[in-house]
Amino acid sequence: MENQEEIRIQSRFGEQVVEKSKIITFPRGLIGFEALHEFALLSNVESAMLILQSMDHPSVGLLVAELYSFLPNHKVKIGDVEQKTLELEEASETTVLVTLSIPHGAPERTSLNLTGPIVINTNKKIGLQIPQSDVKPAHVLLTSLIENEEEFEAQANKAEEKPEASTQTLEEANKEPRADNTKRRTKID
Amino acid sequence: MLVLIRRPGESLYLGDDIHVTVLSVQGKQVKIGLTVPPEMVVYREEVYRRVMEENKLSLENNTEDFMAAAKLWKTKKK
């Protein structure tokens, strides 16, 4: 049943109900969609791939992925002005999304676009797209990450073998690298 | 388009608070210094265009392909 805390919207997945508390405000919109300020993250299956859906325009639903689920060590540069816009503080939690390129009929060749990460202040629900001027490579094929997975796990296991390591390192190592690193603390210099 | 000629070291004001200085010219590269209000963002055109293009393409991606990709990844994820 619909109540005042929820809004029914039309999306790429058809009709969806969005809790008002989950609406993300984009003060500057998204690049190319500067007039749209309210979005929600929708998902149909449990996955790190989501749809960033405009609350106002059913056709504007960007296919995105949680960056740190796939590239836990990738650094996104956030300038001073952007920090202010996002109201980020030292310990603010952020979610970083990147758009996906999915070749028609070839979902296995999906890649992440790293030039325009979308940073969200998780607690305050403020979002901002922050173009990065010198990201190399600009795209990462997901299959290339799967090939690196064994190496990734080998590293995690190595860390686990050292019981003397600091608690924080251990915690990090024990984390499922792809599943649980989606939210992390933003470091502000 | 307004066209002006400036030498290295010379500058322009756009309105009261945007100051553009030509710092140096070396071969095909021009080094430009910008002083802009703190809330103003400056992007290199090619970066801005690429992001705009990728945003638009991610809308046009086929929803079925997306669902397939999402499921594919879900099975890869433990």
GROMACS .gro file of C-alpha atoms in nm:
model
  267
    1MET     CA    1   0.000   0.000   0.000
    2GLU     CA    2   0.126   0.343  -0.085
    3ASN     CA    3   0.185   0.580   0.202
    4GLN     CA    4   0.336   0.925   0.241
    5GLU     CA    5   0.684   0.787   0.288
    6GLU     CA    6   0.685   0.629  -0.055
    7ILE     CA    7   0.656   0.749  -0.410
    8ARG     CA    8   0.543   0.544  -0.704
    9ILE     CA    9   0.743   0.616  -1.019
   10GLN     CA   10   0.773   0.482  -1.369
   11SER     CA   11   1.117   0.346  -1.443
   12ARG     CA   12   1.305   0.128  -1.685
   13PHE     CA   13   1.191  -0.165  -1.472
   14GLY     CA   14   0.831  -0.051  -1.500
   15GLU     CA   15   0.648   0.082  -1.197
   16GLN     CA   16   0.859   0.102  -0.883
   17VAL     CA   17   0.800   0.223  -0.531
   18VAL     CA   18   1.073   0.441  -0.388
   19GLU     CA   19   1.102   0.533  -0.022
   20LYS     CA   20   1.128   0.909   0.010
   21SER     CA   21   1.425   0.871   0.243
   22LYS     CA   22   1.617   0.700  -0.035
   23ILE     CA   23   1.588   0.977  -0.289
   24ILE     CA   24   1.928   1.121  -0.381
   25THR     CA   25   1.951   1.490  -0.460
   26PHE     CA   26   2.188   1.600  -0.735
   27PRO     CA   27   2.227   1.979  -0.697
   28ARG     CA   28   2.392   2.001  -1.039
   29GLY     CA   29   2.208   1.716  -1.204
   30LEU     CA   30   2.415   1.476  -1.411
   31ILE     CA   31   2.628   1.584  -1.704
   32GLY     CA   32   2.393   1.616  -1.998
   33PHE     CA   33   2.095   1.607  -1.760
   34GLU     CA   34   2.152   1.921  -1.560
   35ALA     CA   35   1.782   1.988  -1.510
   36LEU     CA   36   1.715   1.661  -1.327
   37HIS     CA   37   1.789   1.678  -0.957
   38GLU     CA   38   1.627   1.376  -0.797
   39PHE     CA   39   1.729   1.017  -0.855
   40ALA     CA   40   1.689   0.681  -0.685
   41LEU     CA   41   1.896   0.365  -0.709
   42LEU     CA   42   1.695   0.068  -0.827
   43SER     CA   43   1.793  -0.293  -0.856
   44ASN     CA   44   1.607  -0.596  -0.972
   45VAL     CA   45   1.846  -0.873  -0.883
   46GLU     CA   46   2.096  -0.872  -0.602
   47SER     CA   47   2.395  -0.734  -0.782
   48ALA     CA   48   2.645  -0.453  -0.774
   49MET     CA   49   2.480  -0.332  -1.094
   50LEU     CA   50   2.201  -0.083  -1.048
   51ILE     CA   51   1.986   0.171  -1.224
   52LEU     CA   52   2.020   0.535  -1.132
   53GLN     CA   53   1.666   0.636  -1.212
   54SER     CA   54   1.537   0.992  -1.245
   55MET     CA   55   1.234   1.048  -1.023
   56ASP     CA   56   1.084   1.276  -1.289
   57HIS     CA   57   1.173   1.118  -1.621
   58PRO     CA   58   1.092   0.749  -1.666
   59SER     CA   59   1.324   0.723  -1.966
   60VAL     CA   60   1.624   0.857  -1.776
   61GLY     CA   61   1.761   0.550  -1.600
   62LEU     CA   62   2.136   0.516  -1.623
   63LEU     CA   63   2.291   0.173  -1.596
   64VAL     CA   64   2.555   0.194  -1.328
   65ALA     CA   65   2.777  -0.021  -1.107
   66GLU     CA   66   2.919   0.029  -0.762
   67LEU     CA   67   3.278   0.108  -0.844
   68TYR     CA   68   3.439  -0.035  -0.531
   69SER     CA   69   3.265  -0.369  -0.573
   70PHE     CA   70   3.472  -0.414  -0.885
   71LEU     CA   71   3.778  -0.196  -0.834
   72PRO     CA   72   3.826  -0.165  -0.459
   73ASN     CA   73   4.152   0.026  -0.494
   74HIS     CA   74   4.055   0.276  -0.760
   75LYS     CA   75   4.102   0.637  -0.652
   76VAL     CA   76   3.849   0.904  -0.740
   77LYS     CA   77   3.970   1.262  -0.717
   78ILE     CA   78   3.729   1.488  -0.532
   79GLY     CA   79   3.818   1.858  -0.530
   80ASP     CA   80   3.747   2.109  -0.253
   81VAL     CA   81   3.445   2.257  -0.428
   82GLU     CA   82   3.302   1.912  -0.488
   83GLN     CA   83   3.354   1.817  -0.124
   84LYS     CA   84   3.153   2.121  -0.025
   85THR     CA   85   2.875   2.047  -0.269
   86LEU     CA   86   2.857   1.691  -0.136
   87GLU     CA   87   2.881   1.818   0.224
   88LEU     CA   88   3.153   1.563   0.283
   89GLU     CA   89   3.327   1.559   0.617
   90GLU     CA   90   3.626   1.361   0.727
   91ALA     CA   91   3.433   1.048   0.812
   92SER     CA   92   3.153   1.075   0.558
   93GLU     CA   93   3.056   0.755   0.389
   94THR     CA   94   3.041   0.762   0.012
   95THR     CA   95   2.906   0.537  -0.258
   96VAL     CA   96   3.073   0.571  -0.595
   97LEU     CA   97   2.891   0.470  -0.911
   98VAL     CA   98   3.022   0.447  -1.264
   99THR     CA   99   2.819   0.415  -1.583
  100LEU     CA  100   2.827   0.088  -1.776
  101SER     CA  101   2.881   0.022  -2.142
  102ILE     CA  102   2.700  -0.294  -2.244
  103PRO     CA  103   2.742  -0.393  -2.609
  104HIS     CA  104   2.404  -0.496  -2.750
  105GLY     CA  105   2.359  -0.873  -2.721
  106ALA     CA  106   2.698  -0.916  -2.553
  107PRO     CA  107   2.653  -0.856  -2.180
  108GLU     CA  108   2.972  -1.047  -2.111
  109ARG     CA  109   3.162  -0.763  -2.271
  110THR     CA  110   3.029  -0.507  -2.022
  111SER     CA  111   3.278  -0.240  -1.923
  112LEU     CA  112   3.300   0.027  -1.655
  113ASN     CA  113   3.341   0.390  -1.761
  114LEU     CA  114   3.586   0.554  -1.526
  115THR     CA  115   3.591   0.911  -1.658
  116GLY     CA  116   3.270   1.032  -1.494
  117PRO     CA  117   3.229   0.871  -1.152
  118ILE     CA  118   2.913   0.964  -0.963
  119VAL     CA  119   2.991   1.022  -0.596
  120ILE     CA  120   2.712   1.003  -0.340
  121ASN     CA  121   2.727   1.116   0.021
  122THR     CA  122   2.559   0.805   0.157
  123ASN     CA  123   2.416   0.958   0.472
  124LYS     CA  124   2.306   1.293   0.338
  125LYS     CA  125   2.187   1.153   0.004
  126ILE     CA  126   2.362   1.414  -0.206
  127GLY     CA  127   2.513   1.316  -0.540
  128LEU     CA  128   2.755   1.471  -0.785
  129GLN     CA  129   2.919   1.355  -1.104
  130ILE     CA  130   3.288   1.439  -1.098
  131PRO     CA  131   3.468   1.415  -1.435
  132GLN     CA  132   3.825   1.292  -1.393
  133SER     CA  133   4.073   1.449  -1.629
  134ASP     CA  134   4.343   1.185  -1.652
  135VAL     CA  135   4.205   0.838  -1.580
  136LYS     CA  136   4.388   0.560  -1.754
  137PRO     CA  137   4.245   0.331  -1.869
  138ALA     CA  138   3.917   0.514  -1.917
  139HIS     CA  139   3.727   0.185  -1.951
  140VAL     CA  140   3.768  -0.149  -1.779
  141LEU     CA  141   3.622  -0.469  -1.919
  142LEU     CA  142   3.461  -0.674  -1.644
  143THR     CA  143   3.605  -0.995  -1.784
  144SER     CA  144   3.954  -0.853  -1.737
  145LEU     CA  145   3.872  -0.820  -1.366
  146ILE     CA  146   3.759  -1.180  -1.342
  147GLU     CA  147   4.091  -1.292  -1.483
  148ASN     CA  148   4.262  -1.101  -1.205
  149GLU     CA  149   4.038  -1.251  -0.941
  150GLU     CA  150   4.271  -1.536  -0.847
  151GLU     CA  151   4.555  -1.296  -0.793
  152PHE     CA  152   4.322  -1.086  -0.585
  153GLU     CA  153   4.225  -1.374  -0.360
  154ALA     CA  154   4.583  -1.491  -0.327
  155GLN     CA  155   4.667  -1.150  -0.185
  156ALA     CA  156   4.374  -1.158   0.054
  157ASN     CA  157   4.475  -1.505   0.177
  158LYS     CA  158   4.831  -1.391   0.230
  159ALA     CA  159   4.708  -1.110   0.449
  160GLU     CA  160   4.499  -1.355   0.648
  161GLU     CA  161   4.799  -1.573   0.722
  162LYS     CA  162   4.961  -1.297   0.923
  163PRO     CA  163   4.778  -1.298   1.256
  164GLU     CA  164   5.005  -1.022   1.387
  165ALA     CA  165   4.877  -0.773   1.137
  166SER     CA  166   4.681  -0.482   1.276
  167THR     CA  167   4.310  -0.537   1.327
  168GLN     CA  168   4.219  -0.299   1.055
  169THR     CA  169   4.430  -0.476   0.796
  170LEU     CA  170   4.288  -0.808   0.901
  171GLU     CA  171   3.936  -0.682   0.875
  172GLU     CA  172   4.008  -0.549   0.532
  173ALA     CA  173   4.160  -0.878   0.423
  174ASN     CA  174   3.870  -1.083   0.553
  175LYS     CA  175   3.619  -0.878   0.369
  176GLU     CA  176   3.473  -1.026   0.060
  177PRO     CA  177   3.661  -0.803  -0.179
  178ARG     CA  178   3.381  -0.757  -0.426
  179ALA     CA  179   3.076  -0.772  -0.210
  180ASP     CA  180   3.139  -0.567   0.100
  181ASN     CA  181   3.363  -0.287  -0.005
  182THR     CA  182   3.091  -0.085  -0.166
  183LYS     CA  183   3.085   0.171   0.108
  184ARG     CA  184   3.401   0.318   0.239
  185ARG     CA  185   3.525   0.616   0.425
  186THR     CA  186   3.635   0.902   0.213
  187LYS     CA  187   3.976   1.034   0.292
  188ILE     CA  188   4.001   1.405   0.276
  189ASP     CA  189   4.347   1.555   0.252
  190MET     CA  190   3.252   3.396  -3.177
  191LEU     CA  191   3.448   3.679  -3.029
  192VAL     CA  192   3.812   3.660  -3.136
  193LEU     CA  193   4.088   3.844  -2.952
  194ILE     CA  194   4.464   3.830  -2.979
  195ARG     CA  195   4.669   3.804  -2.659
  196ARG     CA  196   5.041   3.761  -2.597
  197PRO     CA  197   5.191   3.548  -2.321
  198GLY     CA  198   5.152   3.734  -1.995
  199GLU     CA  199   4.843   3.919  -2.115
  200SER     CA  200   4.500   3.839  -1.982
  201LEU     CA  201   4.126   3.889  -2.008
  202TYR     CA  202   3.843   3.944  -1.767
  203LEU     CA  203   3.513   3.770  -1.836
  204GLY     CA  204   3.274   3.973  -1.628
  205ASP     CA  205   3.409   4.079  -1.292
  206ASP     CA  206   3.524   3.756  -1.146
  207ILE     CA  207   3.671   3.536  -1.420
  208HIS     CA  208   4.030   3.610  -1.508
  209VAL     CA  209   4.202   3.425  -1.793
  210THR     CA  210   4.577   3.464  -1.848
  211VAL     CA  211   4.786   3.326  -2.134
  212LEU     CA  212   5.092   3.204  -1.947
  213SER     CA  213   5.300   3.068  -2.232
  214VAL     CA  214   5.289   2.936  -2.586
  215GLN     CA  215   5.512   2.647  -2.680
  216GLY     CA  216   5.470   2.502  -3.026
  217LYS     CA  217   5.110   2.379  -3.043
  218GLN     CA  218   5.046   2.410  -2.670
  219VAL     CA  219   4.906   2.711  -2.495
  220LYS     CA  220   4.929   2.726  -2.117
  221ILE     CA  221   4.636   2.911  -1.967
  222GLY     CA  222   4.589   3.033  -1.611
  223LEU     CA  223   4.233   3.066  -1.481
  224THR     CA  224   4.111   3.248  -1.175
  225VAL     CA  225   3.744   3.168  -1.123
  226PRO     CA  226   3.496   3.190  -0.835
  227PRO     CA  227   3.535   2.891  -0.601
  228GLU     CA  228   3.196   2.744  -0.685
  229MET     CA  229   3.263   2.748  -1.059
  230VAL     CA  230   3.376   2.420  -1.213
  231VAL     CA  231   3.613   2.405  -1.508
  232TYR     CA  232   3.628   2.099  -1.733
  233ARG     CA  233   3.843   2.011  -2.027
  234GLU     CA  234   3.601   1.992  -2.316
  235GLU     CA  235   3.693   1.639  -2.428
  236VAL     CA  236   3.647   1.504  -2.074
  237TYR     CA  237   3.311   1.675  -2.035
  238ARG     CA  238   3.192   1.547  -2.372
  239ARG     CA  239   3.305   1.194  -2.302
  240VAL     CA  240   3.113   1.184  -1.975
  241MET     CA  241   2.804   1.328  -2.141
  242GLU     CA  242   2.831   1.072  -2.417
  243GLU     CA  243   2.875   0.783  -2.172
  244ASN     CA  244   2.578   0.901  -1.965
  245LYS     CA  245   2.360   0.904  -2.274
  246LEU     CA  246   2.484   0.566  -2.393
  247SER     CA  247   2.415   0.411  -2.055
  248LEU     CA  248   2.051   0.515  -2.098
  249GLU     CA  249   2.029   0.361  -2.439
  250ASN     CA  250   2.176   0.030  -2.332
  251ASN     CA  251   1.920  -0.242  -2.367
  252THR     CA  252   1.749  -0.330  -2.038
  253GLU     CA  253   1.761  -0.702  -2.118
  254ASP     CA  254   2.135  -0.684  -2.179
  255PHE     CA  255   2.167  -0.507  -1.847
  256MET     CA  256   1.966  -0.774  -1.665
  257ALA     CA  257   2.182  -1.040  -1.825
  258ALA     CA  258   2.501  -0.856  -1.722
  259ALA     CA  259   2.372  -0.808  -1.367
  260LYS     CA  260   2.291  -1.178  -1.338
  261LEU     CA  261   2.619  -1.275  -1.497
  262TRP     CA  262   2.805  -1.074  -1.243
  263LYS     CA  263   2.596  -1.208  -0.959
  264THR     CA  264   2.705  -1.560  -1.043
  265LYS     CA  265   3.070  -1.454  -1.059
  266LYS     CA  266   3.038  -1.294  -0.721
  267LYS     CA  267   3.062  -1.537  -0.431
   0.00000   0.00000   0.00000
